[in-house]
């Protein structure tokens, strides 16, 4: 039997997960993620699907087997479901999942299922239609809600990702957590990170939220079963079909268990979300003469990015955060 490669960084962390942004475009403008007006990349600056496949082939050679497709909004790029199908044909790729705002999920659900998608993360920060419109600048909550219901019915594993902001949607936790009651949906609360416009908003601490949940549901208990690739801590409320997760990126550092690298739509491989350091994969791919050389150089570039992973982020010392771009350009 062929031996599976294991990729580790200089701190001994196993790196087996890669987030791949396929577009800088979005059909919403969430206030903390994307400004109303932002210069868009010219199409030739964005990696083609063939180039993304080459990067994944290289990643798999090193031991990265799980991929998350993100954006911008990945479903606005034509052919996203088919890309997922192609990624599944890369030998060694074990899991391909998607993170979306859910607006186009209904339209592409059948195509996504046909292409092998098994799990989806849907970003939703409120169940109040007016607040949703305000926070996304023009989104229609009813469309997203219908699409969540359809996704759940289709058998996809659904996780809801919610980012709470003090004074904006911090009262929404109870309604959002309620989504996990009757459906096998995990609802995860992600702390606002001081990246891009996220710097302007005060994060609700995961710990504060857990205390509110404990006040409301005294029987809430730790859930130690595995729920995916992320750093979330999960809790169960008896009687709820899904679990409640906390990704406390800022207030509880989980860097010791970091398992990932990221690639932006223009092919920058980022060792860490917090810093601007990146390796230009587009240049690596486009300067190689043949497919074999392309993969060989891509392997070297990914290896280098992993070697450059820092020990930890510095979200608590804002002056040291060197990543200055909006999250929409990074992919979350
Ligand atoms: N459009 C897709 C979506 O909304 O899921 C994928 C891209 S979006 C950048 C990925 C995730 O990043 C979303 O769940 C969003 O809420 C989250 N995000 C954006 N800015 C953030 C910030 N400053 N802190 C924490 N999460 C953020
Ligand atoms: Fe678009 Fe997702 Fe950012 Fe909202 S969070 S603006 S949906 S990329």
CSV table of N, CA and C and ligand atoms in Angstrom, one decimal, residues 25-34 71-73 100-101 123 136 327-328, ligand 2:
chain,number,residue,atom,x,y,z
A,25,UNK,N,-15.2,38.4,-6.2
A,25,UNK,CA,-16.6,39.0,-6.4
A,25,UNK,C,-17.5,38.5,-5.3
A,26,UNK,N,-18.6,39.3,-5.1
A,26,UNK,CA,-19.6,38.8,-4.2
A,26,UNK,C,-20.9,39.5,-4.5
A,27,UNK,N,-22.0,38.7,-4.3
A,27,UNK,CA,-23.4,39.3,-4.5
A,27,UNK,C,-24.0,39.9,-3.3
A,28,UNK,N,-23.2,40.0,-2.2
A,28,UNK,CA,-23.6,40.8,-1.0
A,28,UNK,C,-22.5,41.7,-0.7
A,29,UNK,N,-22.7,42.6,0.3
A,29,UNK,CA,-21.6,43.5,0.8
A,29,UNK,C,-21.7,43.5,2.3
A,30,UNK,N,-21.4,42.4,3.0
A,30,UNK,CA,-21.5,42.4,4.4
A,30,UNK,C,-20.6,43.5,5.0
A,31,UNK,N,-21.1,44.2,5.9
A,31,UNK,CA,-20.5,45.5,6.3
A,31,UNK,C,-19.1,45.3,6.9
A,32,UNK,N,-18.8,44.1,7.5
A,32,UNK,CA,-17.5,43.9,8.1
A,32,UNK,C,-16.5,43.2,7.1
A,33,UNK,N,-17.0,42.9,5.9
A,33,UNK,CA,-16.2,42.0,5.0
A,33,UNK,C,-15.8,42.7,3.7
A,34,UNK,N,-16.8,43.5,3.2
A,34,UNK,CA,-16.6,44.0,1.8
A,34,UNK,C,-17.1,45.4,1.7
A,71,UNK,N,-14.6,32.4,-1.2
A,71,UNK,CA,-14.5,33.6,-2.1
A,71,UNK,C,-14.2,34.8,-1.2
A,72,UNK,N,-14.6,35.9,-1.6
A,72,UNK,CA,-15.8,36.3,-2.3
A,72,UNK,C,-16.9,35.3,-2.2
A,73,UNK,N,-17.9,35.4,-3.0
A,73,UNK,CA,-18.9,34.4,-3.0
A,73,UNK,C,-18.6,33.3,-4.1
A,100,UNK,N,-20.5,29.5,1.7
A,100,UNK,CA,-21.3,30.3,0.8
A,100,UNK,C,-22.2,31.2,1.7
A,101,UNK,N,-22.7,32.3,1.1
A,101,UNK,CA,-23.7,33.1,1.8
A,101,UNK,C,-25.1,32.6,1.6
A,123,UNK,N,-23.1,31.2,5.7
A,123,UNK,CA,-22.8,32.4,6.6
A,123,UNK,C,-24.1,33.1,6.8
A,136,UNK,N,-26.0,43.1,5.2
A,136,UNK,CA,-25.4,42.6,4.0
A,136,UNK,C,-25.6,43.7,2.9
A,327,UNK,N,-11.5,41.0,4.2
A,327,UNK,CA,-11.6,39.6,4.2
A,327,UNK,C,-12.1,39.0,2.9
A,328,UNK,N,-12.9,39.8,2.2
A,328,UNK,CA,-13.5,39.3,0.9
A,328,UNK,C,-12.4,38.9,0.0
B,2,LIG,FE1,-19.6,38.4,0.5
B,2,LIG,FE2,-19.2,36.4,2.2
B,2,LIG,FE3,-18.0,38.7,2.6
B,2,LIG,FE4,-20.5,38.6,3.0
B,2,LIG,S1,-19.0,37.5,4.1
B,2,LIG,S2,-19.4,40.2,1.8
B,2,LIG,S3,-21.2,37.1,1.5
B,2,LIG,S4,-17.7,37.3,0.9
